[in-house]
PDB file of C-alpha atoms in Angstrom:
ATOM      1  CA  MET C   1     100.575  61.726 114.881  1.00 87.00           C
ATOM      2  CA  ARG C   2     100.168  59.350 112.105  1.00 90.00           C
ATOM      3  CA  CYS C   3      98.372  60.386 108.503  1.00 94.00           C
ATOM      4  CA  VAL C   4      94.918  58.385 108.852  1.00 92.00           C
ATOM      5  CA  ASP C   5      94.695  57.597 104.909  1.00 91.00           C
ATOM      6  CA  CYS C   6      98.375  57.257 104.227  1.00 90.00           C
ATOM      7  CA  GLN C   7      99.236  55.212 107.985  1.00 85.00           C
ATOM      8  CA  GLU C   8     103.130  55.227 107.145  1.00 83.00           C
ATOM      9  CA  GLU C   9     103.451  59.610 106.233  1.00 87.00           C
ATOM     10  CA  ALA C  10     103.768  61.278 110.014  1.00 91.00           C
ATOM     11  CA  LEU C  11     100.890  64.290 109.838  1.00 92.00           C
ATOM     12  CA  GLU C  12     102.930  67.603 110.229  1.00 90.00           C
ATOM     13  CA  PRO C  13     102.171  70.744 112.044  1.00 89.00           C
ATOM     14  CA  CYS C  14     101.044  73.192 108.962  1.00 87.00           C
ATOM     15  CA  LEU C  15      99.815  77.547 109.264  1.00 84.00           C
ATOM     16  CA  THR C  16      96.740  77.848 107.177  1.00 85.00           C
ATOM     17  CA  ARG C  17      96.229  81.561 105.716  1.00 80.00           C
ATOM     18  CA  GLN C  18      94.003  82.037 108.843  1.00 76.00           C
ATOM     19  CA  GLY C  19      96.538  82.327 111.200  1.00 77.00           C
ATOM     20  CA  VAL C  20      95.409  78.759 112.234  1.00 82.00           C
ATOM     21  CA  GLU C  21      97.784  75.758 112.694  1.00 84.00           C
ATOM     22  CA  VAL C  22      96.638  72.340 112.143  1.00 89.00           C
ATOM     23  CA  ASP C  23      97.958  69.057 111.154  1.00 91.00           C
ATOM     24  CA  GLY C  24      98.479  67.975 107.532  1.00 91.00           C
ATOM     25  CA  CYS C  25     100.001  65.090 105.278  1.00 91.00           C
ATOM     26  CA  HIS C  26     102.586  66.703 102.561  1.00 87.00           C
ATOM     27  CA  ARG C  27     102.094  63.576 100.767  1.00 89.00           C
ATOM     28  CA  CYS C  28      97.890  63.340 100.611  1.00 91.00           C
ATOM     29  CA  GLY C  29      96.370  66.334 101.387  1.00 90.00           C
ATOM     30  CA  GLY C  30      94.588  65.522 103.918  1.00 92.00           C
ATOM     31  CA  ILE C  31      94.044  67.260 107.314  1.00 93.00           C
ATOM     32  CA  TRP C  32      93.408  66.125 110.768  1.00 93.00           C
ATOM     33  CA  LEU C  33      91.326  68.602 112.672  1.00 93.00           C
ATOM     34  CA  ASP C  34      90.460  68.928 116.353  1.00 91.00           C
ATOM     35  CA  GLU C  35      87.664  69.448 118.278  1.00 88.00           C
ATOM     36  CA  GLY C  36      86.162  73.341 117.061  1.00 86.00           C
ATOM     37  CA  GLU C  37      88.872  74.076 114.899  1.00 87.00           C
ATOM     38  CA  LEU C  38      87.192  73.895 111.753  1.00 87.00           C
ATOM     39  CA  PHE C  39      84.753  76.881 112.765  1.00 87.00           C
ATOM     40  CA  PHE C  40      88.141  78.440 112.391  1.00 86.00           C
ATOM     41  CA  PHE C  41      87.444  78.154 108.406  1.00 86.00           C
ATOM     42  CA  THR C  42      83.494  78.612 107.766  1.00 85.00           C
ATOM     43  CA  HIS C  43      82.153  82.102 107.823  1.00 82.00           C
ATOM     44  CA  LYS C  44      78.893  80.218 108.345  1.00 83.00           C
ATOM     45  CA  PRO C  45      79.082  78.124 111.759  1.00 85.00           C
ATOM     46  CA  LEU C  46      75.729  78.091 112.503  1.00 86.00           C
ATOM     47  CA  VAL C  47      75.013  76.208 109.377  1.00 85.00           C
ATOM     48  CA  LEU C  48      78.415  74.056 109.307  1.00 85.00           C
ATOM     49  CA  ALA C  49      77.341  73.373 113.028  1.00 87.00           C
ATOM     50  CA  GLU C  50      73.896  71.725 112.040  1.00 87.00           C
ATOM     51  CA  ALA C  51      75.345  70.438 108.669  1.00 86.00           C
ATOM     52  CA  LEU C  52      77.218  68.244 111.243  1.00 87.00           C
ATOM     53  CA  ARG C  53      74.686  67.366 113.815  1.00 88.00           C
ATOM     54  CA  GLU C  54      72.341  66.740 111.226  1.00 89.00           C
ATOM     55  CA  ALA C  55      75.188  64.290 109.310  1.00 88.00           C
ATOM     56  CA  SER C  56      76.549  62.481 113.012  1.00 87.00           C
ATOM     57  CA  ALA C  57      72.742  61.605 113.235  1.00 89.00           C
ATOM     58  CA  ARG C  58      73.775  58.950 110.215  1.00 89.00           C
ATOM     59  CA  PRO C  59      77.017  57.846 111.036  1.00 90.00           C
ATOM     60  CA  ARG C  60      78.512  54.772 108.696  1.00 91.00           C
ATOM     61  CA  ALA C  61      81.646  52.596 109.704  1.00 91.00           C
ATOM     62  CA  SER C  62      85.198  53.345 108.805  1.00 90.00           C
ATOM     63  CA  ALA C  63      88.701  51.365 108.425  1.00 90.00           C
ATOM     64  CA  ARG C  64      90.241  54.887 109.065  1.00 91.00           C
ATOM     65  CA  ARG C  65      91.218  55.092 112.481  1.00 91.00           C
ATOM     66  CA  SER C  66      91.974  58.210 114.628  1.00 92.00           C
ATOM     67  CA  PRO C  67      95.188  59.904 114.911  1.00 91.00           C
ATOM     68  CA  ARG C  68      94.752  60.956 118.227  1.00 89.00           C
ATOM     69  CA  THR C  69      93.068  57.102 120.154  1.00 90.00           C
ATOM     70  CA  GLY C  70      93.676  55.282 117.243  1.00 90.00           C
ATOM     71  CA  MET C  71      90.130  54.277 117.427  1.00 91.00           C
ATOM     72  CA  PRO C  72      88.428  54.012 114.192  1.00 92.00           C
ATOM     73  CA  LEU C  73      86.401  56.211 112.535  1.00 93.00           C
ATOM     74  CA  GLU C  74      82.951  57.582 111.362  1.00 92.00           C
ATOM     75  CA  GLU C  75      82.366  58.835 107.506  1.00 92.00           C
ATOM     76  CA  ILE C  76      79.784  61.465 107.279  1.00 92.00           C
ATOM     77  CA  SER C  77      77.776  63.134 104.146  1.00 90.00           C
ATOM     78  CA  LEU C  78      77.766  66.632 104.810  1.00 88.00           C
ATOM     79  CA  PHE C  79      75.260  68.591 102.759  1.00 84.00           C
ATOM     80  CA  GLY C  80      73.700  65.385 101.400  1.00 80.00           C
ATOM     81  CA  ASP C  81      76.455  63.778  99.789  1.00 80.00           C
ATOM     82  CA  VAL C  82      78.742  67.093  98.686  1.00 84.00           C
ATOM     83  CA  ALA C  83      81.823  65.878 100.694  1.00 87.00           C
ATOM     84  CA  THR C  84      82.894  63.361 102.843  1.00 90.00           C
ATOM     85  CA  VAL C  85      84.358  63.353 106.109  1.00 92.00           C
ATOM     86  CA  ALA C  86      85.674  61.197 109.019  1.00 92.00           C
ATOM     87  CA  LEU C  87      84.408  61.949 112.223  1.00 91.00           C
ATOM     88  CA  CYS C  88      86.130  60.714 115.859  1.00 91.00           C
ATOM     89  CA  PRO C  89      83.428  60.018 118.070  1.00 89.00           C
ATOM     90  CA  LYS C  90      85.106  60.147 121.269  1.00 89.00           C
ATOM     91  CA  THR C  91      86.990  64.008 120.616  1.00 89.00           C
ATOM     92  CA  ASN C  92      85.284  64.551 117.413  1.00 89.00           C
ATOM     93  CA  GLY C  93      87.637  65.413 116.313  1.00 91.00           C
ATOM     94  CA  VAL C  94      87.501  65.715 112.023  1.00 92.00           C
ATOM     95  CA  TRP C  95      89.318  64.011 108.876  1.00 94.00           C
ATOM     96  CA  LEU C  96      89.748  65.813 105.561  1.00 91.00           C
ATOM     97  CA  PRO C  97      90.671  63.885 102.716  1.00 92.00           C
ATOM     98  CA  ALA C  98      91.371  66.278  99.904  1.00 90.00           C
ATOM     99  CA  VAL C  99      88.771  65.936  97.688  1.00 90.00           C
ATOM    100  CA  ALA C 100      86.506  67.011 100.401  1.00 89.00           C
ATOM    101  CA  GLN C 101      88.243  70.425 100.627  1.00 88.00           C
ATOM    102  CA  VAL C 102      88.382  70.873  97.274  1.00 87.00           C
ATOM    103  CA  LYS C 103      84.126  69.960  97.216  1.00 87.00           C
ATOM    104  CA  LEU C 104      83.162  71.959  99.676  1.00 84.00           C
ATOM    105  CA  MET C 105      85.018  75.186  98.963  1.00 83.00           C
ATOM    106  CA  ASN C 106      84.073  74.343  95.574  1.00 83.00           C
ATOM    107  CA  ALA C 107      80.034  74.720  97.029  1.00 78.00           C
ATOM    108  CA  GLU C 108      80.128  78.070  98.813  1.00 69.00           C
ATOM    109  CA  PRO C 109      83.216  80.362  99.091  1.00 67.00           C
ATOM    110  CA  THR C 110      82.118  81.677 102.441  1.00 72.00           C
ATOM    111  CA  LEU C 111      80.946  77.733 104.049  1.00 77.00           C
ATOM    112  CA  PHE C 112      84.271  76.765 103.822  1.00 82.00           C
ATOM    113  CA  ALA C 113      87.714  77.944 103.109  1.00 82.00           C
ATOM    114  CA  LEU C 114      90.685  76.475 104.265  1.00 82.00           C
ATOM    115  CA  GLU C 115      94.667  76.914 102.508  1.00 80.00           C
ATOM    116  CA  VAL C 116      97.918  76.209 103.859  1.00 81.00           C
ATOM    117  CA  VAL C 117     100.322  78.430 103.307  1.00 72.00           C
ATOM    118  CA  GLN C 118     103.365  76.535 104.355  1.00 61.00           C
ATOM    119  CA  SER C 119     105.064  74.035 107.148  1.00 61.00           C
ATOM    120  CA  ALA C 120     105.296  74.789 109.976  1.00 49.00           C
ATOM    121  CA  ARG C 121     108.681  73.139 110.346  1.00 50.00           C
ATOM    122  CA  ARG C 122     109.876  74.989 107.084  1.00 46.00           C
ATOM    123  CA  SER C 123     108.700  78.070 108.151  1.00 43.00           C
ATOM    124  CA  GLY C 124     110.440  77.858 111.493  1.00 45.00           C
ATOM    125  CA  ARG C 125     113.533  76.964 110.182  1.00 42.00           C
ATOM    126  CA  ALA C 126     113.356  80.229 107.911  1.00 38.00           C
ATOM    127  CA  ALA C 127     112.274  81.961 111.042  1.00 40.00           C
ATOM    128  CA  GLY C 128     115.590  80.957 112.428  1.00 44.00           C
ATOM    129  CA  ALA C 129     117.670  81.299 109.595  1.00 38.00           C
ATOM    130  CA  ALA C 130     116.368  85.197 109.998  1.00 35.00           C
ATOM    131  CA  GLY C 131     116.816  85.376 113.009  1.00 39.00           C
ATOM    132  CA  ARG C 132     120.348  84.894 112.525  1.00 39.00           C
ATOM    133  CA  LEU C 133     121.026  86.603 109.926  1.00 35.00           C
ATOM    134  CA  GLY C 134     119.351  89.869 111.779  1.00 40.00           C
ATOM    135  CA  GLY C 135     121.421  89.334 115.504  1.00 41.00           C
ATOM    136  CA  GLY C 136     117.959  88.255 117.152  1.00 40.00           C
ATOM    137  CA  PRO C 137     116.769  84.388 117.913  1.00 38.00           C
ATOM    138  CA  GLY C 138     114.492  82.905 115.530  1.00 37.00           C
ATOM    139  CA  ARG C 139     110.518  82.069 116.678  1.00 35.00           C
ATOM    140  CA  SER C 140     107.875  80.527 115.207  1.00 39.00           C
ATOM    141  CA  GLY C 141     104.458  80.600 115.537  1.00 39.00           C
ATOM    142  CA  PRO C 142     102.372  78.779 119.408  1.00 38.00           C
ATOM    143  CA  ARG C 143      99.862  75.699 118.471  1.00 43.00           C
ATOM    144  CA  HIS C 144      96.243  76.949 117.897  1.00 41.00           C
ATOM    145  CA  ASP C 145      94.954  74.220 119.622  1.00 42.00           C
ATOM    146  CA  GLY C 146      91.159  75.785 118.649  1.00 38.00           C
ATOM    147  CA  ARG C 147      89.849  74.634 121.873  1.00 36.00           C
ATOM    148  CA  GLY C 148      87.410  78.337 122.832  1.00 36.00           C
ATOM    149  CA  ALA C 149      90.206  80.478 122.281  1.00 34.00           C
ATOM    150  CA  GLY C 150      89.438  84.395 122.720  1.00 34.00           C
ATOM    151  CA  ALA C 151      90.284  87.314 120.678  1.00 34.00           C
ATOM    152  CA  ALA C 152      93.391  87.648 122.196  1.00 36.00           C
ATOM    153  CA  GLY C 153      94.517  84.276 121.193  1.00 37.00           C
ATOM    154  CA  ALA C 154      92.796  84.298 117.641  1.00 36.00           C
ATOM    155  CA  GLN C 155      95.274  88.030 117.311  1.00 38.00           C
ATOM    156  CA  SER C 156      98.416  86.125 118.337  1.00 40.00           C
ATOM    157  CA  ALA C 157      98.156  83.238 116.415  1.00 37.00           C
ATOM    158  CA  ALA C 158      97.385  85.581 113.678  1.00 38.00           C
ATOM    159  CA  ALA C 159      99.693  87.272 114.200  1.00 40.00           C
ATOM    160  CA  ALA C 160     102.432  84.339 114.599  1.00 38.00           C
ATOM    161  CA  ALA C 161     101.830  83.237 111.266  1.00 38.00           C
ATOM    162  CA  ALA C 162     102.490  87.173 109.978  1.00 39.00           C
ATOM    163  CA  ARG C 163     105.909  86.885 111.296  1.00 40.00           C
ATOM    164  CA  ALA C 164     106.178  82.981 109.530  1.00 37.00           C
ATOM    165  CA  GLY C 165     104.961  83.965 106.593  1.00 38.00           C
ATOM    166  CA  GLN C 166     107.482  87.059 106.062  1.00 39.00           C
ATOM    167  CA  ALA C 167     110.140  85.042 107.378  1.00 37.00           C
ATOM    168  CA  ALA C 168     109.480  82.805 104.946  1.00 35.00           C
ATOM    169  CA  ALA C 169     108.391  85.211 101.839  1.00 35.00           C
ATOM    170  CA  GLY C 170     111.721  86.094 101.068  1.00 37.00           C
ATOM    171  CA  GLY C 171     112.838  82.674  99.856  1.00 36.00           C
ATOM    172  CA  ALA C 172     109.469  80.935  99.057  1.00 35.00           C
ATOM    173  CA  GLY C 173     108.141  83.412  97.276  1.00 36.00           C
ATOM    174  CA  GLY C 174     105.025  82.261  99.883  1.00 37.00           C
ATOM    175  CA  ALA C 175     101.771  84.708 100.369  1.00 38.00           C
ATOM    176  CA  VAL C 176     102.026  87.375 103.974  1.00 38.00           C
ATOM    177  CA  LEU C 177      99.776  87.233 106.105  1.00 41.00           C
ATOM    178  CA  PRO C 178      98.305  90.728 107.031  1.00 50.00           C
ATOM    179  CA  ALA C 179      98.645  91.580 110.178  1.00 54.00           C
ATOM    180  CA  LEU C 180      95.189  92.340 112.524  1.00 54.00           C
ATOM    181  CA  PRO C 181      94.349  96.031 112.326  1.00 64.00           C
ATOM    182  CA  ASN C 182      94.656  98.103 116.055  1.00 71.00           C
ATOM    183  CA  LEU C 183      91.351  99.247 116.583  1.00 73.00           C
ATOM    184  CA  GLN C 184      92.198 100.737 120.087  1.00 81.00           C
ATOM    185  CA  LEU C 185      93.939 102.810 117.606  1.00 84.00           C
ATOM    186  CA  TYR C 186      90.932 103.446 115.154  1.00 81.00           C
ATOM    187  CA  ALA C 187      88.081 103.764 118.176  1.00 82.00           C
ATOM    188  CA  THR C 188      90.621 106.460 119.643  1.00 88.00           C
ATOM    189  CA  ALA C 189      90.591 108.576 116.443  1.00 88.00           C
ATOM    190  CA  THR C 190      87.136 108.191 115.884  1.00 87.00           C
ATOM    191  CA  MET C 191      86.391 109.748 119.564  1.00 85.00           C
ATOM    192  CA  LEU C 192      88.723 112.254 119.188  1.00 90.00           C
ATOM    193  CA  SER C 193      87.563 113.680 115.826  1.00 91.00           C
ATOM    194  CA  LEU C 194      84.180 113.255 117.091  1.00 86.00           C
ATOM    195  CA  TYR C 195      84.866 115.709 120.098  1.00 87.00           C
ATOM    196  CA  ALA C 196      87.208 117.755 118.141  1.00 90.00           C
ATOM    197  CA  LEU C 197      83.936 118.251 115.505  1.00 90.00           C
ATOM    198  CA  LEU C 198      81.217 118.392 118.488  1.00 87.00           C
ATOM    199  CA  GLY C 199      84.779 121.405 119.718  1.00 89.00           C
ATOM    200  CA  VAL C 200      84.477 123.213 116.170  1.00 91.00           C
ATOM    201  CA  GLY C 201      80.704 123.946 116.262  1.00 89.00           C
ATOM    202  CA  LEU C 202      80.526 125.033 119.648  1.00 88.00           C
ATOM    203  CA  ILE C 203      82.943 127.594 119.114  1.00 90.00           C
ATOM    204  CA  VAL C 204      81.334 128.887 115.764  1.00 89.00           C
ATOM    205  CA  ALA C 205      78.108 128.761 117.729  1.00 87.00           C
ATOM    206  CA  ILE C 206      79.869 131.047 120.116  1.00 88.00           C
ATOM    207  CA  GLU C 207      81.561 133.016 117.402  1.00 87.00           C
ATOM    208  CA  LEU C 208      78.554 133.599 115.381  1.00 87.00           C
ATOM    209  CA  GLY C 209      75.568 132.512 116.994  1.00 82.00           C
ATOM    210  CA  GLY C 210      75.798 135.073 119.578  1.00 82.00           C
ATOM    211  CA  ILE C 211      76.048 132.139 122.342  1.00 85.00           C
ATOM    212  CA  ASP C 212      77.565 132.991 125.072  1.00 87.00           C
ATOM    213  CA  ALA C 213      80.782 130.600 126.174  1.00 87.00           C
ATOM    214  CA  ASP C 214      79.431 129.249 129.161  1.00 89.00           C
ATOM    215  CA  THR C 215      76.439 128.526 127.777  1.00 89.00           C
ATOM    216  CA  ALA C 216      78.642 127.047 124.971  1.00 86.00           C
ATOM    217  CA  ILE C 217      80.063 125.237 127.476  1.00 89.00           C
ATOM    218  CA  ALA C 218      77.134 123.851 129.773  1.00 90.00           C
ATOM    219  CA  PHE C 219      75.626 122.643 126.400  1.00 88.00           C
ATOM    220  CA  GLY C 220      79.277 120.974 125.567  1.00 87.00           C
ATOM    221  CA  PHE C 221      79.273 118.948 128.595  1.00 89.00           C
ATOM    222  CA  GLY C 222      75.414 118.511 128.564  1.00 90.00           C
ATOM    223  CA  LEU C 223      75.907 117.031 125.272  1.00 86.00           C
ATOM    224  CA  LEU C 224      78.415 114.333 127.048  1.00 86.00           C
ATOM    225  CA  VAL C 225      76.597 113.531 129.994  1.00 89.00           C
ATOM    226  CA  VAL C 226      73.547 112.518 127.652  1.00 87.00           C
ATOM    227  CA  GLN C 227      76.075 110.470 124.964  1.00 83.00           C
ATOM    228  CA  PHE C 228      77.103 108.352 127.885  1.00 85.00           C
ATOM    229  CA  LEU C 229      73.917 107.204 129.918  1.00 90.00           C
ATOM    230  CA  LEU C 230      71.806 106.738 126.298  1.00 88.00           C
ATOM    231  CA  GLY C 231      74.767 105.872 123.868  1.00 83.00           C
ATOM    232  CA  PRO C 232      73.798 102.045 124.483  1.00 83.00           C
ATOM    233  CA  TYR C 233      69.684 102.462 123.954  1.00 85.00           C
ATOM    234  CA  LEU C 234      70.241 104.239 120.920  1.00 83.00           C
ATOM    235  CA  MET C 235      72.860 102.321 119.581  1.00 79.00           C
ATOM    236  CA  ASP C 236      70.397  99.591 119.760  1.00 79.00           C
ATOM    237  CA  LEU C 237      68.190 101.390 118.326  1.00 83.00           C
ATOM    238  CA  ALA C 238      69.701 102.244 115.269  1.00 79.00           C
ATOM    239  CA  LEU C 239      70.964  98.661 115.172  1.00 75.00           C
ATOM    240  CA  ARG C 240      67.163  97.405 114.427  1.00 77.00           C
ATOM    241  CA  LEU C 241      66.230 100.913 112.061  1.00 81.00           C
ATOM    242  CA  PHE C 242      69.743  99.956 110.001  1.00 81.00           C
ATOM    243  CA  TYR C 243      70.030  97.116 109.854  1.00 78.00           C
ATOM    244  CA  THR C 244      68.752  93.425 111.011  1.00 79.00           C
ATOM    245  CA  ALA C 245      69.156  91.184 113.635  1.00 75.00           C
ATOM    246  CA  GLU C 246      68.842  87.174 115.046  1.00 80.00           C
ATOM    247  CA  ARG C 247      68.318  86.014 118.308  1.00 81.00           C
ATOM    248  CA  VAL C 248      71.384  82.608 118.707  1.00 82.00           C
ATOM    249  CA  GLN C 249      70.228  80.588 121.776  1.00 82.00           C
ATOM    250  CA  PRO C 250      73.724  78.488 123.268  1.00 80.00           C
ATOM    251  CA  TYR C 251      72.961  75.127 121.733  1.00 77.00           C
ATOM    252  CA  GLN C 252      73.219  77.612 117.981  1.00 79.00           C
ATOM    253  CA  LEU C 253      75.998  77.999 118.790  1.00 79.00           C
ATOM    254  CA  PRO C 254      79.338  75.959 117.479  1.00 78.00           C
ATOM    255  CA  PRO C 255      80.180  73.690 120.332  1.00 75.00           C
ATOM    256  CA  HIS C 256      84.117  75.378 120.727  1.00 75.00           C
ATOM    257  CA  LEU C 257      82.370  78.576 121.431  1.00 79.00           C
ATOM    258  CA  ARG C 258      79.343  77.363 124.096  1.00 79.00           C
ATOM    259  CA  GLY C 259      81.658  75.426 126.204  1.00 79.00           C
ATOM    260  CA  PHE C 260      84.428  78.164 125.847  1.00 82.00           C
ATOM    261  CA  VAL C 261      81.436  80.843 126.866  1.00 85.00           C
ATOM    262  CA  ASP C 262      80.027  78.283 128.617  1.00 82.00           C
ATOM    263  CA  ARG C 263      83.446  78.180 131.412  1.00 82.00           C
ATOM    264  CA  SER C 264      83.780  81.562 131.326  1.00 85.00           C
ATOM    265  CA  CYS C 265      80.284  81.901 133.037  1.00 85.00           C
ATOM    266  CA  ARG C 266      81.039  79.804 136.073  1.00 86.00           C
ATOM    267  CA  MET C 267      84.678  80.158 136.747  1.00 84.00           C
ATOM    268  CA  LEU C 268      83.710  84.231 137.008  1.00 85.00           C
ATOM    269  CA  ARG C 269      79.759  83.221 138.555  1.00 87.00           C
ATOM    270  CA  MET C 270      78.004  85.196 135.869  1.00 89.00           C
ATOM    271  CA  PRO C 271      74.758  83.899 133.727  1.00 89.00           C
ATOM    272  CA  PHE C 272      75.366  82.706 130.124  1.00 87.00           C
ATOM    273  CA  PRO C 273      75.000  86.277 128.238  1.00 89.00           C
ATOM    274  CA  ARG C 274      72.406  86.484 124.992  1.00 86.00           C
ATOM    275  CA  PHE C 275      73.898  86.018 122.071  1.00 86.00           C
ATOM    276  CA  VAL C 276      72.586  88.002 118.305  1.00 81.00           C
ATOM    277  CA  ILE C 277      74.143  87.411 114.938  1.00 81.00           C
ATOM    278  CA  ILE C 278      74.321  91.430 113.368  1.00 78.00           C
ATOM    279  CA  HIS C 279      73.146  90.776 109.445  1.00 76.00           C
ATOM    280  CA  ASP C 280      75.293  93.625 107.768  1.00 67.00           C
ATOM    281  CA  GLY C 281      76.569  92.253 104.751  1.00 60.00           C
TER     282      GLY C 281
END
């Protein structure tokens, strides 16, 4: 693909700090994002989706052409006149000039944050060199296409970016992406700690409280049964008491997420689930 602005320069795969691979121009700094990829770089997808919807209703003709289809792009202004980007009406891809990236990030850091770590081609060469030095094959991260990726896809993309960053950190001096935490390990450790605390409490009750062992064991078993039966309801109650939640309708979801969930529901023959945003910040 050719750069939308430079035209003669080729767009090269670039790894971002979020672990997503995008197509960027090393000359002008512009970045092409395929449909849905824009939402990987925001903490406020609903706000950004609404801004895109409003701006798309007032498009302007542009001399720029899509690097995917070669068709003319439409210019739209996000958040009033904060930043002007180019939208492909056929593929919903977005062209972000360098100046638009800066303006969006300066407007509000949580609204948009896109930072290119390094060129994927350079990271691939560095990973290959590291593999040869270490006696193993070099490997570069796979393309993250942004079309309805689930948690596993996001984790593999971040891990691939971290591996590429580690391979190139010695020579390029770039920042290394941290690996995602092992949630299974954390959950297991938390459950074991809670059960151990329950066991200690029962032992203390037997030794100091005069409760016989059979009664303590029956009480502990009953408490576990109640926990498993009422756990979801108690969690909902705790969320209502300590946090605020907002029900989100399907049309309010980012397009890439809504499309992924819709396809999954049709494949599994299940109804569209409810989405609730928990404001815990």
